[in-house]
PDB file of C-alpha atoms in Angstrom:
ATOM      1  CA  TYR A  20      49.987 -77.438  16.745  1.00 71.00           C
ATOM      2  CA  MET A  21      46.423 -76.163  17.005  1.00 75.00           C
ATOM      3  CA  ASN A  22      45.042 -73.832  19.596  1.00 83.00           C
ATOM      4  CA  LYS A  23      41.794 -74.724  21.390  1.00 80.00           C
ATOM      5  CA  LYS A  24      39.635 -72.733  18.945  1.00 72.00           C
ATOM      6  CA  GLY A  25      41.293 -74.226  15.840  1.00 71.00           C
ATOM      7  CA  TYR A  26      40.934 -77.737  17.243  1.00 70.00           C
ATOM      8  CA  SER A  27      37.271 -77.105  18.040  1.00 68.00           C
ATOM      9  CA  GLU A  28      36.653 -75.903  14.462  1.00 65.00           C
ATOM     10  CA  LEU A  29      38.437 -78.965  13.018  1.00 67.00           C
ATOM     11  CA  LYS A  30      36.365 -81.301  15.207  1.00 66.00           C
ATOM     12  CA  GLU A  31      33.182 -79.549  14.092  1.00 62.00           C
ATOM     13  CA  SER A  32      34.050 -79.784  10.394  1.00 63.00           C
ATOM     14  CA  THR A  33      35.080 -83.453  10.553  1.00 61.00           C
ATOM     15  CA  SER A  34      32.175 -84.628  12.724  1.00 59.00           C
ATOM     16  CA  GLY A  35      29.837 -83.980   9.797  1.00 59.00           C
ATOM     17  CA  GLU A  36      27.327 -82.135  11.955  1.00 63.00           C
ATOM     18  CA  PHE A  37      27.075 -78.691  13.538  1.00 75.00           C
ATOM     19  CA  GLY A  38      24.527 -76.139  14.706  1.00 81.00           C
ATOM     20  CA  GLY A  39      23.665 -73.849  11.824  1.00 87.00           C
ATOM     21  CA  LEU A  40      21.313 -72.924   8.992  1.00 91.00           C
ATOM     22  CA  GLY A  41      22.215 -75.407   6.259  1.00 86.00           C
ATOM     23  CA  MET A  42      23.571 -73.671   3.198  1.00 86.00           C
ATOM     24  CA  GLU A  43      26.774 -73.470   1.214  1.00 83.00           C
ATOM     25  CA  VAL A  44      28.018 -69.918   0.821  1.00 88.00           C
ATOM     26  CA  GLY A  45      30.695 -68.130  -1.166  1.00 87.00           C
ATOM     27  CA  GLN A  46      31.692 -64.557  -1.891  1.00 88.00           C
ATOM     28  CA  GLU A  47      30.841 -62.346  -4.863  1.00 88.00           C
ATOM     29  CA  ASP A  48      31.008 -58.577  -5.389  1.00 83.00           C
ATOM     30  CA  GLY A  49      32.031 -58.031  -1.756  1.00 84.00           C
ATOM     31  CA  PHE A  50      28.952 -59.813  -0.380  1.00 87.00           C
ATOM     32  CA  ILE A  51      28.191 -63.306   0.868  1.00 92.00           C
ATOM     33  CA  LYS A  52      26.345 -65.300  -1.787  1.00 92.00           C
ATOM     34  CA  VAL A  53      24.303 -68.460  -1.250  1.00 90.00           C
ATOM     35  CA  VAL A  54      25.722 -71.221  -3.445  1.00 86.00           C
ATOM     36  CA  ALA A  55      22.976 -73.669  -2.453  1.00 83.00           C
ATOM     37  CA  PRO A  56      20.720 -74.419   0.498  1.00 85.00           C
ATOM     38  CA  ILE A  57      21.073 -77.967   1.849  1.00 79.00           C
ATOM     39  CA  GLU A  58      17.966 -80.118   1.598  1.00 77.00           C
ATOM     40  CA  ASP A  59      15.692 -80.285   4.664  1.00 81.00           C
ATOM     41  CA  THR A  60      17.435 -77.563   6.689  1.00 88.00           C
ATOM     42  CA  PRO A  61      16.219 -74.258   8.222  1.00 92.00           C
ATOM     43  CA  ALA A  62      17.625 -72.326   5.229  1.00 91.00           C
ATOM     44  CA  GLU A  63      15.721 -74.410   2.669  1.00 89.00           C
ATOM     45  CA  ARG A  64      12.504 -74.371   4.698  1.00 91.00           C
ATOM     46  CA  ALA A  65      12.707 -70.564   5.016  1.00 92.00           C
ATOM     47  CA  GLY A  66      12.906 -70.237   1.215  1.00 91.00           C
ATOM     48  CA  VAL A  67      16.576 -69.256   0.878  1.00 92.00           C
ATOM     49  CA  LYS A  68      17.579 -69.824  -2.759  1.00 91.00           C
ATOM     50  CA  SER A  69      20.784 -70.340  -4.735  1.00 89.00           C
ATOM     51  CA  GLY A  70      22.032 -66.967  -5.932  1.00 91.00           C
ATOM     52  CA  ASP A  71      20.629 -64.982  -2.982  1.00 92.00           C
ATOM     53  CA  PHE A  72      23.026 -62.456  -1.464  1.00 93.00           C
ATOM     54  CA  ILE A  73      23.138 -62.267   2.333  1.00 93.00           C
ATOM     55  CA  VAL A  74      23.199 -58.513   2.912  1.00 93.00           C
ATOM     56  CA  LYS A  75      22.898 -58.566   6.705  1.00 93.00           C
ATOM     57  CA  ILE A  76      23.284 -61.106   9.495  1.00 93.00           C
ATOM     58  CA  ASN A  77      21.388 -59.944  12.612  1.00 94.00           C
ATOM     59  CA  ASP A  78      21.484 -56.295  11.425  1.00 90.00           C
ATOM     60  CA  GLU A  79      25.245 -56.457  10.732  1.00 91.00           C
ATOM     61  CA  SER A  80      26.218 -55.690   7.125  1.00 90.00           C
ATOM     62  CA  THR A  81      28.163 -58.425   5.342  1.00 90.00           C
ATOM     63  CA  ARG A  82      29.780 -55.980   2.884  1.00 89.00           C
ATOM     64  CA  GLY A  83      33.493 -56.836   2.862  1.00 87.00           C
ATOM     65  CA  MET A  84      33.013 -59.678   5.372  1.00 89.00           C
ATOM     66  CA  ASN A  85      34.968 -62.812   4.517  1.00 89.00           C
ATOM     67  CA  VAL A  86      33.179 -66.147   4.136  1.00 87.00           C
ATOM     68  CA  SER A  87      34.643 -67.777   7.259  1.00 85.00           C
ATOM     69  CA  ASP A  88      33.515 -64.852   9.460  1.00 89.00           C
ATOM     70  CA  ALA A  89      30.020 -65.007   7.964  1.00 90.00           C
ATOM     71  CA  VAL A  90      29.868 -68.770   8.535  1.00 88.00           C
ATOM     72  CA  LYS A  91      30.935 -68.296  12.182  1.00 87.00           C
ATOM     73  CA  LYS A  92      28.134 -65.760  12.686  1.00 90.00           C
ATOM     74  CA  MET A  93      25.513 -68.055  11.115  1.00 91.00           C
ATOM     75  CA  ARG A  94      26.573 -71.179  12.999  1.00 88.00           C
ATOM     76  CA  GLY A  95      25.607 -71.539  16.622  1.00 86.00           C
ATOM     77  CA  LYS A  96      23.739 -73.480  19.224  1.00 88.00           C
ATOM     78  CA  PRO A  97      20.725 -75.370  17.813  1.00 89.00           C
ATOM     79  CA  GLY A  98      17.456 -73.706  18.830  1.00 91.00           C
ATOM     80  CA  THR A  99      18.870 -70.158  18.779  1.00 92.00           C
ATOM     81  CA  LYS A 100      17.387 -67.481  16.513  1.00 94.00           C
ATOM     82  CA  ILE A 101      19.041 -65.530  13.712  1.00 94.00           C
ATOM     83  CA  THR A 102      17.756 -63.005  11.175  1.00 94.00           C
ATOM     84  CA  LEU A 103      19.114 -62.703   7.646  1.00 93.00           C
ATOM     85  CA  MET A 104      18.419 -59.963   5.125  1.00 93.00           C
ATOM     86  CA  LEU A 105      18.645 -61.282   1.577  1.00 93.00           C
ATOM     87  CA  SER A 106      18.892 -59.580  -1.777  1.00 91.00           C
ATOM     88  CA  ARG A 107      17.390 -61.562  -4.663  1.00 91.00           C
ATOM     89  CA  LYS A 108      17.658 -60.728  -8.364  1.00 88.00           C
ATOM     90  CA  ASP A 109      13.933 -60.798  -9.144  1.00 86.00           C
ATOM     91  CA  ALA A 110      12.819 -59.141  -5.867  1.00 86.00           C
ATOM     92  CA  ASN A 111      12.407 -55.360  -5.776  1.00 89.00           C
ATOM     93  CA  LYS A 112      13.107 -55.104  -2.034  1.00 91.00           C
ATOM     94  CA  PRO A 113      15.246 -57.018   0.482  1.00 91.00           C
ATOM     95  CA  ILE A 114      13.814 -60.247   1.932  1.00 91.00           C
ATOM     96  CA  VAL A 115      14.040 -60.707   5.705  1.00 93.00           C
ATOM     97  CA  VAL A 116      14.026 -64.279   7.003  1.00 93.00           C
ATOM     98  CA  ASN A 117      13.944 -65.342  10.641  1.00 94.00           C
ATOM     99  CA  LEU A 118      15.512 -68.717  11.201  1.00 93.00           C
ATOM    100  CA  ILE A 119      16.144 -71.054  14.108  1.00 93.00           C
ATOM    101  CA  ARG A 120      19.461 -72.890  14.009  1.00 93.00           C
ATOM    102  CA  ALA A 121      19.302 -76.683  13.925  1.00 91.00           C
ATOM    103  CA  ILE A 122      21.766 -79.559  13.833  1.00 88.00           C
ATOM    104  CA  ILE A 123      22.973 -79.758  10.238  1.00 82.00           C
ATOM    105  CA  LYS A 124      24.326 -83.078   9.022  1.00 77.00           C
ATOM    106  CA  VAL A 125      26.717 -82.724   6.126  1.00 74.00           C
ATOM    107  CA  LYS A 126      26.684 -85.592   3.676  1.00 78.00           C
ATOM    108  CA  SER A 127      30.300 -86.255   2.702  1.00 82.00           C
ATOM    109  CA  VAL A 128      29.521 -89.072   0.235  1.00 90.00           C
ATOM    110  CA  ARG A 129      27.384 -88.992  -2.900  1.00 90.00           C
ATOM    111  CA  SER A 130      27.039 -91.813  -5.396  1.00 94.00           C
ATOM    112  CA  HIS A 131      25.249 -92.961  -8.516  1.00 94.00           C
ATOM    113  CA  LEU A 132      25.446 -95.692 -11.130  1.00 94.00           C
ATOM    114  CA  LEU A 133      27.042 -94.837 -14.476  1.00 93.00           C
ATOM    115  CA  ASP A 134      26.404 -96.616 -17.788  1.00 92.00           C
ATOM    116  CA  GLY A 135      28.027-100.000 -18.250  1.00 91.00           C
ATOM    117  CA  GLY A 136      27.861-101.065 -14.603  1.00 93.00           C
ATOM    118  CA  ILE A 137      30.378 -98.496 -13.363  1.00 95.00           C
ATOM    119  CA  GLY A 138      29.844 -97.059  -9.880  1.00 95.00           C
ATOM    120  CA  TYR A 139      30.601 -93.406  -9.106  1.00 96.00           C
ATOM    121  CA  ILE A 140      31.366 -92.288  -5.544  1.00 95.00           C
ATOM    122  CA  ARG A 141      32.286 -88.719  -4.630  1.00 93.00           C
ATOM    123  CA  ILE A 142      33.833 -87.919  -1.241  1.00 91.00           C
ATOM    124  CA  THR A 143      33.761 -84.227  -0.328  1.00 83.00           C
ATOM    125  CA  GLN A 144      35.618 -84.627   2.995  1.00 81.00           C
ATOM    126  CA  PHE A 145      36.872 -87.463   5.194  1.00 87.00           C
ATOM    127  CA  GLN A 146      34.598 -87.312   8.244  1.00 84.00           C
ATOM    128  CA  GLU A 147      33.654 -89.624  11.113  1.00 83.00           C
ATOM    129  CA  ARG A 148      30.908 -91.379   9.121  1.00 86.00           C
ATOM    130  CA  THR A 149      32.588 -91.405   5.697  1.00 90.00           C
ATOM    131  CA  VAL A 150      33.786 -95.039   5.842  1.00 91.00           C
ATOM    132  CA  GLU A 151      30.293 -96.328   6.660  1.00 91.00           C
ATOM    133  CA  ALA A 152      28.781 -94.122   3.932  1.00 92.00           C
ATOM    134  CA  VAL A 153      31.253 -95.394   1.289  1.00 94.00           C
ATOM    135  CA  ALA A 154      30.650 -99.039   2.248  1.00 92.00           C
ATOM    136  CA  ASN A 155      26.858 -98.445   2.029  1.00 93.00           C
ATOM    137  CA  ALA A 156      27.271 -96.685  -1.335  1.00 94.00           C
ATOM    138  CA  VAL A 157      29.224 -99.646  -2.771  1.00 93.00           C
ATOM    139  CA  SER A 158      26.488-102.056  -1.561  1.00 93.00           C
ATOM    140  CA  GLU A 159      23.673 -99.877  -2.946  1.00 94.00           C
ATOM    141  CA  LEU A 160      25.382 -99.432  -6.318  1.00 94.00           C
ATOM    142  CA  THR A 161      25.965-103.196  -6.585  1.00 94.00           C
ATOM    143  CA  GLN A 162      22.291-103.769  -5.749  1.00 94.00           C
ATOM    144  CA  GLN A 163      21.150-101.196  -8.339  1.00 93.00           C
ATOM    145  CA  ASN A 164      23.380-102.826 -10.963  1.00 93.00           C
ATOM    146  CA  GLY A 165      21.940-106.269 -10.208  1.00 91.00           C
ATOM    147  CA  THR A 166      25.397-107.848 -10.423  1.00 91.00           C
ATOM    148  CA  ALA A 167      28.970-107.055  -9.409  1.00 91.00           C
ATOM    149  CA  LEU A 168      30.185-103.648 -10.585  1.00 92.00           C
ATOM    150  CA  LYS A 169      32.552-103.631 -13.565  1.00 94.00           C
ATOM    151  CA  GLY A 170      34.483-100.712 -12.152  1.00 93.00           C
ATOM    152  CA  MET A 171      34.419 -97.775  -9.794  1.00 93.00           C
ATOM    153  CA  VAL A 172      35.198 -94.070 -10.065  1.00 95.00           C
ATOM    154  CA  LEU A 173      36.274 -92.638  -6.717  1.00 94.00           C
ATOM    155  CA  ASP A 174      36.083 -88.853  -7.083  1.00 92.00           C
ATOM    156  CA  LEU A 175      38.222 -86.952  -4.563  1.00 90.00           C
ATOM    157  CA  ARG A 176      38.409 -83.646  -6.456  1.00 84.00           C
ATOM    158  CA  ASP A 177      38.333 -80.604  -4.139  1.00 75.00           C
ATOM    159  CA  ASP A 178      38.358 -82.877  -1.068  1.00 79.00           C
ATOM    160  CA  PRO A 179      40.372 -80.868   1.483  1.00 76.00           C
ATOM    161  CA  GLY A 180      41.195 -83.989   3.543  1.00 80.00           C
ATOM    162  CA  GLY A 181      39.867 -84.443   7.049  1.00 81.00           C
ATOM    163  CA  LEU A 182      40.319 -87.362   9.410  1.00 84.00           C
ATOM    164  CA  LEU A 183      43.210 -89.730   8.720  1.00 86.00           C
ATOM    165  CA  ASN A 184      41.283 -92.740  10.052  1.00 86.00           C
ATOM    166  CA  GLY A 185      38.467 -91.844   7.617  1.00 87.00           C
ATOM    167  CA  ALA A 186      40.891 -91.894   4.679  1.00 88.00           C
ATOM    168  CA  VAL A 187      42.472 -95.145   5.886  1.00 89.00           C
ATOM    169  CA  GLY A 188      39.021 -96.690   6.361  1.00 90.00           C
ATOM    170  CA  VAL A 189      37.921 -95.729   2.840  1.00 91.00           C
ATOM    171  CA  SER A 190      41.133 -97.271   1.478  1.00 90.00           C
ATOM    172  CA  SER A 191      40.322-100.494   3.349  1.00 86.00           C
ATOM    173  CA  VAL A 192      37.040-100.799   1.438  1.00 85.00           C
ATOM    174  CA  PHE A 193      39.040-101.230  -1.786  1.00 86.00           C
ATOM    175  CA  LEU A 194      42.317-102.883  -0.668  1.00 89.00           C
ATOM    176  CA  GLN A 195      43.220-106.409   0.402  1.00 90.00           C
ATOM    177  CA  PRO A 196      43.021-107.094   4.164  1.00 88.00           C
ATOM    178  CA  GLU A 197      46.179-106.218   6.145  1.00 88.00           C
ATOM    179  CA  SER A 198      47.458-103.860   3.404  1.00 88.00           C
ATOM    180  CA  THR A 199      49.633-101.021   4.675  1.00 87.00           C
ATOM    181  CA  VAL A 200      47.931 -97.731   3.928  1.00 86.00           C
ATOM    182  CA  VAL A 201      49.941 -95.297   6.030  1.00 85.00           C
ATOM    183  CA  SER A 202      52.971 -95.530   8.288  1.00 84.00           C
ATOM    184  CA  THR A 203      55.064 -93.083  10.264  1.00 82.00           C
ATOM    185  CA  LYS A 204      58.757 -93.082  11.002  1.00 81.00           C
ATOM    186  CA  GLY A 205      60.405 -91.054  13.750  1.00 81.00           C
ATOM    187  CA  ARG A 206      63.573 -89.024  13.155  1.00 81.00           C
ATOM    188  CA  ASP A 207      65.595 -91.387  15.302  1.00 79.00           C
ATOM    189  CA  ASN A 208      64.342 -94.477  13.366  1.00 73.00           C
ATOM    190  CA  LYS A 209      63.084 -95.946  16.649  1.00 68.00           C
ATOM    191  CA  GLN A 210      59.413 -95.251  16.059  1.00 61.00           C
TER     192      GLN A 210
END
């Protein structure tokens, strides 16, 4: 069972888009650290860099703040303003950046062609558009190879899951039609 807030957060994470700044963050030395800004987002355009520490979010110190609380504070309605104070290794004073939240689209599928005609597809989370993205990736890799692929690596490492229909849909890309992927059975054997 999920409460309304938990369900809302799940929907946001599996839709693949949300109002925010566009960066992956983690925690280090009691502060929020930028792992990487996402390409073509407010964070990247404002010059936020990998390795920056977010010292303050709208004048509130992030010291001791957990990552999920920091993410909640940085996400919000597109078009709204937020100010971050950053600490950067090579800067002698804090950097203040004013950003405007935008709709961030998270890419759950990445792919490239490996040597020997082997395709590589990485899925970071099963979202609403994952099935379409995997099918497109298979087509693009086949096109890049110039002939049918000899094999495929489907990388699901660190994928926390997501939408069941996304996982079933991805399976259908690789399995024979009408294959059973998932089934449920009730306690009374009637369902």
